[in-house]
mmCIF file of C-alpha atoms in Angstrom:
data_model
loop_
_atom_site.group_PDB
_atom_site.id
_atom_site.type_symbol
_atom_site.label_atom_id
_atom_site.label_comp_id
_atom_site.label_asym_id
_atom_site.label_seq_id
_atom_site.Cartn_x
_atom_site.Cartn_y
_atom_site.Cartn_z
ATOM 1 C CA UNK A 278 -185.726 -21.935 -30.798
ATOM 2 C CA UNK A 279 -185.650 -19.055 -28.183
ATOM 3 C CA UNK A 280 -184.189 -21.176 -25.377
ATOM 4 C CA UNK A 281 -181.491 -23.893 -25.596
ATOM 5 C CA UNK A 282 -181.827 -26.076 -22.389
ATOM 6 C CA UNK A 283 -178.451 -27.766 -22.779
ATOM 7 C CA UNK A 284 -176.690 -24.391 -23.196
ATOM 8 C CA UNK A 285 -178.408 -23.030 -20.022
ATOM 9 C CA UNK A 286 -177.378 -26.121 -18.029
ATOM 10 C CA UNK A 287 -173.735 -25.977 -19.262
ATOM 11 C CA UNK A 288 -173.531 -22.282 -18.576
ATOM 12 C CA UNK A 289 -174.989 -22.827 -15.064
ATOM 13 C CA UNK A 290 -172.384 -25.490 -14.240
ATOM 14 C CA UNK A 291 -169.556 -23.303 -15.494
ATOM 15 C CA UNK A 292 -170.793 -20.376 -13.461
ATOM 16 C CA UNK A 293 -171.211 -22.588 -10.356
ATOM 17 C CA UNK A 294 -167.614 -23.742 -10.606
ATOM 18 C CA UNK A 295 -166.268 -20.246 -11.048
ATOM 19 C CA UNK A 296 -165.044 -17.968 -8.329
ATOM 20 C CA UNK A 297 -168.280 -16.016 -8.419
ATOM 21 C CA UNK A 298 -170.244 -19.255 -8.197
ATOM 22 C CA UNK A 299 -168.361 -20.423 -5.133
ATOM 23 C CA UNK A 300 -168.915 -17.011 -3.476
ATOM 24 C CA UNK A 301 -172.681 -17.102 -4.128
ATOM 25 C CA UNK A 302 -172.811 -20.663 -2.887
ATOM 26 C CA UNK A 303 -171.150 -19.580 0.346
ATOM 27 C CA UNK A 304 -173.615 -16.721 0.842
ATOM 28 C CA UNK A 305 -176.521 -19.070 0.194
ATOM 29 C CA UNK A 306 -175.148 -21.400 2.874
ATOM 30 C CA UNK A 307 -175.152 -18.590 5.409
ATOM 31 C CA UNK A 308 -178.577 -17.478 4.329
ATOM 32 C CA UNK A 309 -179.930 -21.052 4.617
ATOM 33 C CA UNK A 310 -178.653 -21.256 8.160
ATOM 34 C CA UNK A 311 -180.463 -18.093 9.214
ATOM 35 C CA UNK A 312 -183.602 -19.067 7.267
ATOM 36 C CA UNK A 313 -183.729 -22.404 8.987
ATOM 37 C CA UNK A 314 -183.589 -20.707 12.343
ATOM 38 C CA UNK A 315 -186.324 -18.273 11.314
ATOM 39 C CA UNK A 316 -188.695 -20.909 9.863
ATOM 40 C CA UNK A 317 -188.091 -23.333 12.721
ATOM 41 C CA UNK A 318 -188.741 -20.624 15.206
ATOM 42 C CA UNK A 319 -191.883 -19.536 13.367
ATOM 43 C CA UNK A 320 -193.193 -23.135 13.259
ATOM 44 C CA UNK A 321 -192.608 -23.708 16.920
ATOM 45 C CA UNK A 322 -194.180 -20.329 17.866
ATOM 46 C CA UNK A 323 -197.257 -20.963 15.556
ATOM 47 C CA UNK A 324 -197.899 -24.380 17.126
ATOM 48 C CA UNK A 325 -197.475 -23.088 20.662
ATOM 49 C CA UNK A 326 -199.955 -20.359 19.850
ATOM 50 C CA UNK A 327 -202.497 -22.847 18.605
ATOM 51 C CA UNK A 328 -202.013 -24.856 21.768
ATOM 52 C CA UNK A 329 -202.671 -21.764 23.894
ATOM 53 C CA UNK A 330 -205.918 -21.229 21.945
ATOM 54 C CA UNK A 331 -207.051 -24.744 22.712
ATOM 55 C CA UNK A 332 -206.067 -26.361 19.378
ATOM 56 C CA UNK A 333 -205.575 -30.104 19.070
ATOM 57 C CA UNK A 334 -202.341 -31.643 20.188
ATOM 58 C CA UNK A 335 -200.747 -35.094 20.337
ATOM 59 C CA UNK A 336 -200.066 -36.430 23.832
ATOM 60 C CA UNK A 337 -196.356 -36.219 23.251
ATOM 61 C CA UNK A 338 -195.855 -32.524 23.703
ATOM 62 C CA UNK A 339 -196.602 -28.927 22.787
ATOM 63 C CA UNK A 340 -198.737 -28.306 19.836
ATOM 64 C CA UNK A 341 -198.671 -31.901 18.862
ATOM 65 C CA UNK A 342 -197.376 -32.778 15.450
ATOM 66 C CA UNK A 343 -200.429 -34.834 14.557
ATOM 67 C CA UNK A 344 -199.215 -38.178 16.064
ATOM 68 C CA UNK A 345 -199.108 -39.461 19.664
ATOM 69 C CA UNK A 346 -195.769 -39.043 21.333
ATOM 70 C CA UNK A 347 -194.412 -36.298 19.087
ATOM 71 C CA UNK A 348 -194.034 -32.618 19.471
ATOM 72 C CA UNK A 349 -193.060 -29.790 17.088
ATOM 73 C CA UNK A 350 -189.645 -29.512 18.759
ATOM 74 C CA UNK A 351 -188.869 -33.080 17.464
ATOM 75 C CA UNK A 352 -189.029 -31.628 13.903
ATOM 76 C CA UNK A 353 -187.443 -28.205 14.417
ATOM 77 C CA UNK A 354 -184.462 -29.659 16.154
ATOM 78 C CA UNK A 355 -181.926 -27.244 17.747
ATOM 79 C CA UNK A 356 -182.691 -24.351 15.436
ATOM 80 C CA UNK A 357 -185.846 -23.029 17.074
ATOM 81 C CA UNK A 358 -185.620 -19.946 19.280
ATOM 82 C CA UNK A 359 -188.030 -19.396 22.173
ATOM 83 C CA UNK A 360 -189.665 -16.125 21.133
ATOM 84 C CA UNK A 361 -193.186 -14.795 20.707
ATOM 85 C CA UNK A 362 -195.141 -15.446 17.506
ATOM 86 C CA UNK A 363 -195.161 -11.841 16.260
ATOM 87 C CA UNK A 364 -191.383 -11.632 16.462
ATOM 88 C CA UNK A 365 -191.119 -14.980 14.687
ATOM 89 C CA UNK A 366 -193.365 -13.681 11.842
ATOM 90 C CA UNK A 367 -191.197 -10.682 11.463
ATOM 91 C CA UNK A 368 -188.132 -12.944 11.275
ATOM 92 C CA UNK A 369 -189.692 -15.053 8.514
ATOM 93 C CA UNK A 370 -190.820 -12.097 6.514
ATOM 94 C CA UNK A 371 -187.426 -10.397 6.853
ATOM 95 C CA UNK A 372 -185.675 -13.589 5.480
ATOM 96 C CA UNK A 373 -188.140 -13.795 2.579
ATOM 97 C CA UNK A 374 -187.061 -10.278 1.453
ATOM 98 C CA UNK A 375 -183.391 -10.909 2.275
ATOM 99 C CA UNK A 376 -183.561 -14.059 0.077
ATOM 100 C CA UNK A 377 -184.708 -11.968 -2.871
ATOM 101 C CA UNK A 378 -181.894 -9.538 -2.387
ATOM 102 C CA UNK A 379 -179.328 -12.425 -2.214
ATOM 103 C CA UNK A 380 -180.630 -13.702 -5.523
ATOM 104 C CA UNK A 381 -180.626 -10.164 -6.974
ATOM 105 C CA UNK A 382 -176.964 -9.765 -6.031
ATOM 106 C CA UNK A 383 -176.129 -13.201 -7.381
ATOM 107 C CA UNK A 384 -177.787 -12.477 -10.778
ATOM 108 C CA UNK A 385 -175.886 -9.243 -11.147
ATOM 109 C CA UNK A 386 -172.673 -11.028 -10.179
ATOM 110 C CA UNK A 387 -173.225 -13.840 -12.690
ATOM 111 C CA UNK A 388 -173.898 -11.467 -15.575
ATOM 112 C CA UNK A 389 -171.482 -9.489 -17.739
ATOM 113 C CA UNK A 390 -171.680 -5.706 -17.337
ATOM 114 C CA UNK A 391 -172.909 -5.158 -20.893
ATOM 115 C CA UNK A 392 -175.991 -7.381 -20.119
ATOM 116 C CA UNK A 393 -177.134 -5.060 -17.330
ATOM 117 C CA UNK A 394 -179.356 -2.384 -18.844
ATOM 118 C CA UNK A 395 -179.786 -0.263 -15.588
ATOM 119 C CA UNK A 396 -176.656 0.264 -13.576
ATOM 120 C CA UNK A 397 -178.474 1.957 -10.707
ATOM 121 C CA UNK A 398 -177.980 -0.989 -8.308
ATOM 122 C CA UNK A 399 -179.704 0.618 -5.294
ATOM 123 C CA UNK A 400 -182.983 1.413 -7.188
ATOM 124 C CA UNK A 401 -183.140 -2.022 -8.705
ATOM 125 C CA UNK A 402 -182.395 -3.645 -5.319
ATOM 126 C CA UNK A 403 -185.345 -1.735 -3.834
ATOM 127 C CA UNK A 404 -187.469 -3.068 -6.638
ATOM 128 C CA UNK A 405 -186.249 -6.583 -5.901
ATOM 129 C CA UNK A 406 -187.260 -6.187 -2.266
ATOM 130 C CA UNK A 407 -190.704 -4.706 -3.148
ATOM 131 C CA UNK A 408 -191.723 -6.876 -6.099
ATOM 132 C CA UNK A 409 -189.743 -10.009 -5.385
ATOM 133 C CA UNK A 410 -190.303 -9.812 -1.668
ATOM 134 C CA UNK A 411 -193.982 -9.032 -2.196
ATOM 135 C CA UNK A 412 -194.513 -12.058 -4.365
ATOM 136 C CA UNK A 413 -192.678 -14.236 -1.804
ATOM 137 C CA UNK A 414 -194.680 -12.918 1.159
ATOM 138 C CA UNK A 415 -198.049 -13.409 -0.629
ATOM 139 C CA UNK A 416 -197.067 -16.985 -1.610
ATOM 140 C CA UNK A 417 -195.908 -17.701 1.841
ATOM 141 C CA UNK A 418 -199.053 -16.275 3.498
ATOM 142 C CA UNK A 419 -201.224 -18.453 1.154
ATOM 143 C CA UNK A 420 -199.302 -21.572 2.177
ATOM 144 C CA UNK A 421 -199.431 -20.829 5.859
ATOM 145 C CA UNK A 422 -203.115 -20.320 5.803
ATOM 146 C CA UNK A 423 -203.488 -24.021 5.025
ATOM 147 C CA UNK A 424 -201.040 -24.916 7.862
ATOM 148 C CA UNK A 425 -202.807 -22.765 10.335
ATOM 149 C CA UNK A 426 -206.205 -24.269 9.511
ATOM 150 C CA UNK A 427 -204.878 -27.795 9.701
ATOM 151 C CA UNK A 428 -203.265 -27.434 13.111
ATOM 152 C CA UNK A 429 -206.366 -25.810 14.458
ATOM 153 C CA UNK A 430 -208.364 -28.825 13.510
ATOM 154 C CA UNK A 431 -210.227 -27.495 10.517
ATOM 155 C CA UNK A 432 -208.897 -30.110 8.096
ATOM 156 C CA UNK A 433 -211.439 -29.569 5.354
ATOM 157 C CA UNK A 434 -210.747 -25.853 5.060
ATOM 158 C CA UNK A 435 -207.074 -26.523 5.432
ATOM 159 C CA UNK A 436 -207.105 -29.014 2.544
ATOM 160 C CA UNK A 437 -208.964 -26.497 0.375
ATOM 161 C CA UNK A 438 -206.657 -23.677 1.344
ATOM 162 C CA UNK A 439 -203.647 -25.944 0.541
ATOM 163 C CA UNK A 440 -205.056 -26.753 -2.891
ATOM 164 C CA UNK A 441 -205.569 -23.051 -3.699
ATOM 165 C CA UNK A 442 -202.161 -22.059 -2.408
ATOM 166 C CA UNK A 443 -200.556 -24.804 -4.314
ATOM 167 C CA UNK A 444 -202.142 -23.726 -7.600
ATOM 168 C CA UNK A 445 -201.322 -20.080 -6.749
ATOM 169 C CA UNK A 446 -197.588 -20.990 -6.196
ATOM 170 C CA UNK A 447 -197.441 -22.900 -9.461
ATOM 171 C CA UNK A 448 -199.003 -20.134 -11.494
ATOM 172 C CA UNK A 449 -196.909 -17.408 -9.963
ATOM 173 C CA UNK A 450 -193.771 -19.505 -10.077
ATOM 174 C CA UNK A 451 -194.124 -19.958 -13.771
ATOM 175 C CA UNK A 452 -195.423 -16.597 -14.832
ATOM 176 C CA UNK A 453 -192.749 -14.810 -12.674
ATOM 177 C CA UNK A 454 -189.876 -17.297 -13.205
ATOM 178 C CA UNK A 455 -187.776 -14.458 -14.645
ATOM 179 C CA UNK A 456 -188.948 -11.758 -12.187
ATOM 180 C CA UNK A 457 -185.609 -11.301 -10.361
ATOM 181 C CA UNK A 458 -183.700 -11.482 -13.604
ATOM 182 C CA UNK A 459 -185.952 -8.904 -15.146
ATOM 183 C CA UNK A 460 -185.478 -6.642 -12.119
ATOM 184 C CA UNK A 461 -181.708 -7.090 -12.041
ATOM 185 C CA UNK A 462 -180.945 -6.823 -15.735
ATOM 186 C CA UNK A 463 -183.797 -4.939 -17.355
ATOM 187 C CA UNK A 464 -184.433 -1.194 -17.500
ATOM 188 C CA UNK A 465 -188.043 -0.368 -16.744
ATOM 189 C CA UNK A 466 -190.481 0.712 -14.078
ATOM 190 C CA UNK A 467 -192.480 -1.613 -11.742
ATOM 191 C CA UNK A 468 -195.311 -2.364 -14.214
ATOM 192 C CA UNK A 469 -193.061 -2.456 -17.205
ATOM 193 C CA UNK A 470 -190.732 -4.942 -15.449
ATOM 194 C CA UNK A 471 -193.696 -7.259 -14.595
ATOM 195 C CA UNK A 472 -194.895 -7.161 -18.242
ATOM 196 C CA UNK A 473 -191.424 -7.854 -19.471
ATOM 197 C CA UNK A 474 -191.000 -10.772 -17.059
ATOM 198 C CA UNK A 475 -194.252 -12.456 -18.141
ATOM 199 C CA UNK A 476 -193.464 -11.733 -21.842
ATOM 200 C CA UNK A 477 -190.115 -13.488 -21.610
ATOM 201 C CA UNK A 478 -191.825 -16.519 -20.067
ATOM 202 C CA UNK A 479 -194.247 -16.606 -22.938
ATOM 203 C CA UNK A 480 -191.368 -16.487 -25.458
ATOM 204 C CA UNK A 481 -190.443 -20.104 -24.667
ATOM 205 C CA UNK A 482 -192.886 -21.497 -22.061
ATOM 206 C CA UNK A 483 -192.353 -25.209 -22.872
ATOM 207 C CA UNK A 484 -188.571 -25.024 -22.697
ATOM 208 C CA UNK A 485 -188.484 -23.182 -19.359
ATOM 209 C CA UNK A 486 -191.039 -25.650 -17.854
ATOM 210 C CA UNK A 487 -188.766 -28.508 -18.890
ATOM 211 C CA UNK A 488 -185.786 -26.724 -17.441
ATOM 212 C CA UNK A 489 -187.613 -26.045 -14.167
ATOM 213 C CA UNK A 490 -188.581 -29.708 -14.004
ATOM 214 C CA UNK A 491 -184.963 -30.733 -14.313
ATOM 215 C CA UNK A 492 -183.968 -28.307 -11.607
ATOM 216 C CA UNK A 493 -186.750 -29.677 -9.465
ATOM 217 C CA UNK A 494 -185.335 -33.164 -9.847
ATOM 218 C CA UNK A 495 -181.977 -31.829 -8.828
ATOM 219 C CA UNK A 496 -183.534 -30.276 -5.793
ATOM 220 C CA UNK A 497 -184.526 -33.738 -4.556
ATOM 221 C CA UNK A 498 -180.903 -34.312 -3.521
ATOM 222 C CA UNK A 499 -180.695 -31.708 -0.655
ATOM 223 C CA UNK A 500 -184.154 -32.891 0.375
ATOM 224 C CA UNK A 501 -182.957 -36.443 1.153
ATOM 225 C CA UNK A 502 -181.402 -35.542 4.589
ATOM 226 C CA UNK A 503 -184.623 -33.602 5.465
ATOM 227 C CA UNK A 504 -186.634 -36.694 4.713
ATOM 228 C CA UNK A 505 -184.305 -38.831 6.622
ATOM 229 C CA UNK A 506 -184.664 -36.343 9.549
ATOM 230 C CA UNK A 507 -188.462 -36.950 9.589
ATOM 231 C CA UNK A 508 -187.969 -40.666 9.392
ATOM 232 C CA UNK A 509 -185.617 -40.497 12.395
ATOM 233 C CA UNK A 510 -188.474 -38.907 14.383
ATOM 234 C CA UNK A 511 -191.198 -41.367 13.437
ATOM 235 C CA UNK A 512 -188.962 -44.419 13.505
ATOM 236 C CA UNK A 513 -186.233 -43.785 16.027
ATOM 237 C CA UNK A 514 -183.589 -46.469 16.117
ATOM 238 C CA UNK A 515 -185.043 -48.247 12.992
ATOM 239 C CA UNK A 516 -182.251 -46.926 10.777
ATOM 240 C CA UNK A 517 -178.607 -46.067 11.539
ATOM 241 C CA UNK A 518 -179.059 -42.420 10.852
ATOM 242 C CA UNK A 519 -177.109 -39.393 12.195
ATOM 243 C CA UNK A 520 -178.748 -37.068 14.657
ATOM 244 C CA UNK A 521 -181.585 -34.851 13.373
ATOM 245 C CA UNK A 522 -179.446 -31.737 13.716
ATOM 246 C CA UNK A 523 -176.632 -33.257 11.592
ATOM 247 C CA UNK A 524 -179.233 -34.177 8.901
ATOM 248 C CA UNK A 525 -180.645 -30.658 8.911
ATOM 249 C CA UNK A 526 -177.166 -29.131 8.544
ATOM 250 C CA UNK A 527 -176.414 -31.640 5.690
ATOM 251 C CA UNK A 528 -179.591 -30.494 3.906
ATOM 252 C CA UNK A 529 -178.531 -26.800 4.222
ATOM 253 C CA UNK A 530 -175.081 -27.575 2.920
ATOM 254 C CA UNK A 531 -176.300 -29.571 -0.066
ATOM 255 C CA UNK A 532 -179.009 -26.989 -0.848
ATOM 256 C CA UNK A 533 -176.539 -24.079 -1.230
ATOM 257 C CA UNK A 534 -174.790 -25.199 -4.522
ATOM 258 C CA UNK A 535 -178.197 -26.322 -5.906
ATOM 259 C CA UNK A 536 -179.591 -22.832 -5.316
ATOM 260 C CA UNK A 537 -176.549 -21.187 -6.868
ATOM 261 C CA UNK A 538 -176.702 -23.504 -9.867
ATOM 262 C CA UNK A 539 -180.475 -23.030 -10.420
ATOM 263 C CA UNK A 540 -180.015 -19.223 -10.203
ATOM 264 C CA UNK A 541 -177.246 -19.313 -12.806
ATOM 265 C CA UNK A 542 -179.256 -21.610 -15.118
ATOM 266 C CA UNK A 543 -182.417 -19.462 -15.033
ATOM 267 C CA UNK A 544 -180.357 -16.308 -15.525
ATOM 268 C CA UNK A 545 -178.741 -17.805 -18.614
ATOM 269 C CA UNK A 546 -182.198 -18.878 -19.852
ATOM 270 C CA UNK A 547 -183.538 -15.317 -19.391
ATOM 271 C CA UNK A 548 -180.516 -13.836 -21.315
ATOM 272 C CA UNK A 549 -181.209 -16.328 -24.131
ATOM 273 C CA UNK A 550 -184.891 -15.434 -24.566
ATOM 274 C CA UNK A 551 -184.087 -11.720 -24.166
ATOM 275 C CA UNK A 552 -181.410 -11.886 -26.774
ATOM 276 C CA UNK A 553 -183.665 -13.843 -29.143
ATOM 277 C CA UNK A 554 -186.349 -11.250 -28.741
ATOM 278 C CA UNK A 555 -183.906 -8.376 -29.365
ATOM 279 C CA UNK A 556 -182.685 -10.075 -32.561
ATOM 280 C CA UNK A 557 -186.176 -9.839 -33.953
ATOM 281 C CA UNK A 558 -186.099 -6.024 -34.000
#
């Protein structure tokens, strides 16, 4: 078997608890804070723009959240900045690229020097920004097309766009699951790296899908405070919940170790399938 799921999970846990794992977790925490500000600002600016164009709104406030008495600010909390939509778009795109570079750095940090085939860090980092960032931007644009259509009142087109973007995200997420690992640890050009990435997925597709499902289940944990935050907006006072901002911060804090652990697990899985392939030659 090309990929041992148990070994990948154990290696990921050992890496998370190491000094490097704690460092990467801390960086993810800082990144999550900035990314939350960027995404909340973009959401607020997008809905305000729709309102200015005459889009539907709930009676509760700017760019209604789809229910009477609610506004987008109820969901973005204190993390939204009052800036124009073009600037907010630039912020979101910037953090999409920065996120790929953070993961690239984490992968290199988690890996032994002998596992890195190309030691030219700057060139591989540029590739991570171009390829990894490009995939992230395309996926984000597809998902936001559905949101923009929905908030503008075109629900049928929005639902269709959401279905297409969901399928696109699933296909890209699976085929390019090892993309950043291939960029960080492989030695090849842009096209060769993409081919290598897809080939390593095809070496053990069933195992990596199971592994990703397990990581998805783990990702439910940091999502609990976010869900509670939404509940606190729709049902204020019904539950003894902390403030929305506290819940958002809790989600960011919980998400950081999950991100670091997932990165370590997938990196170990990549090294397993790559070593198995190398042993065949």
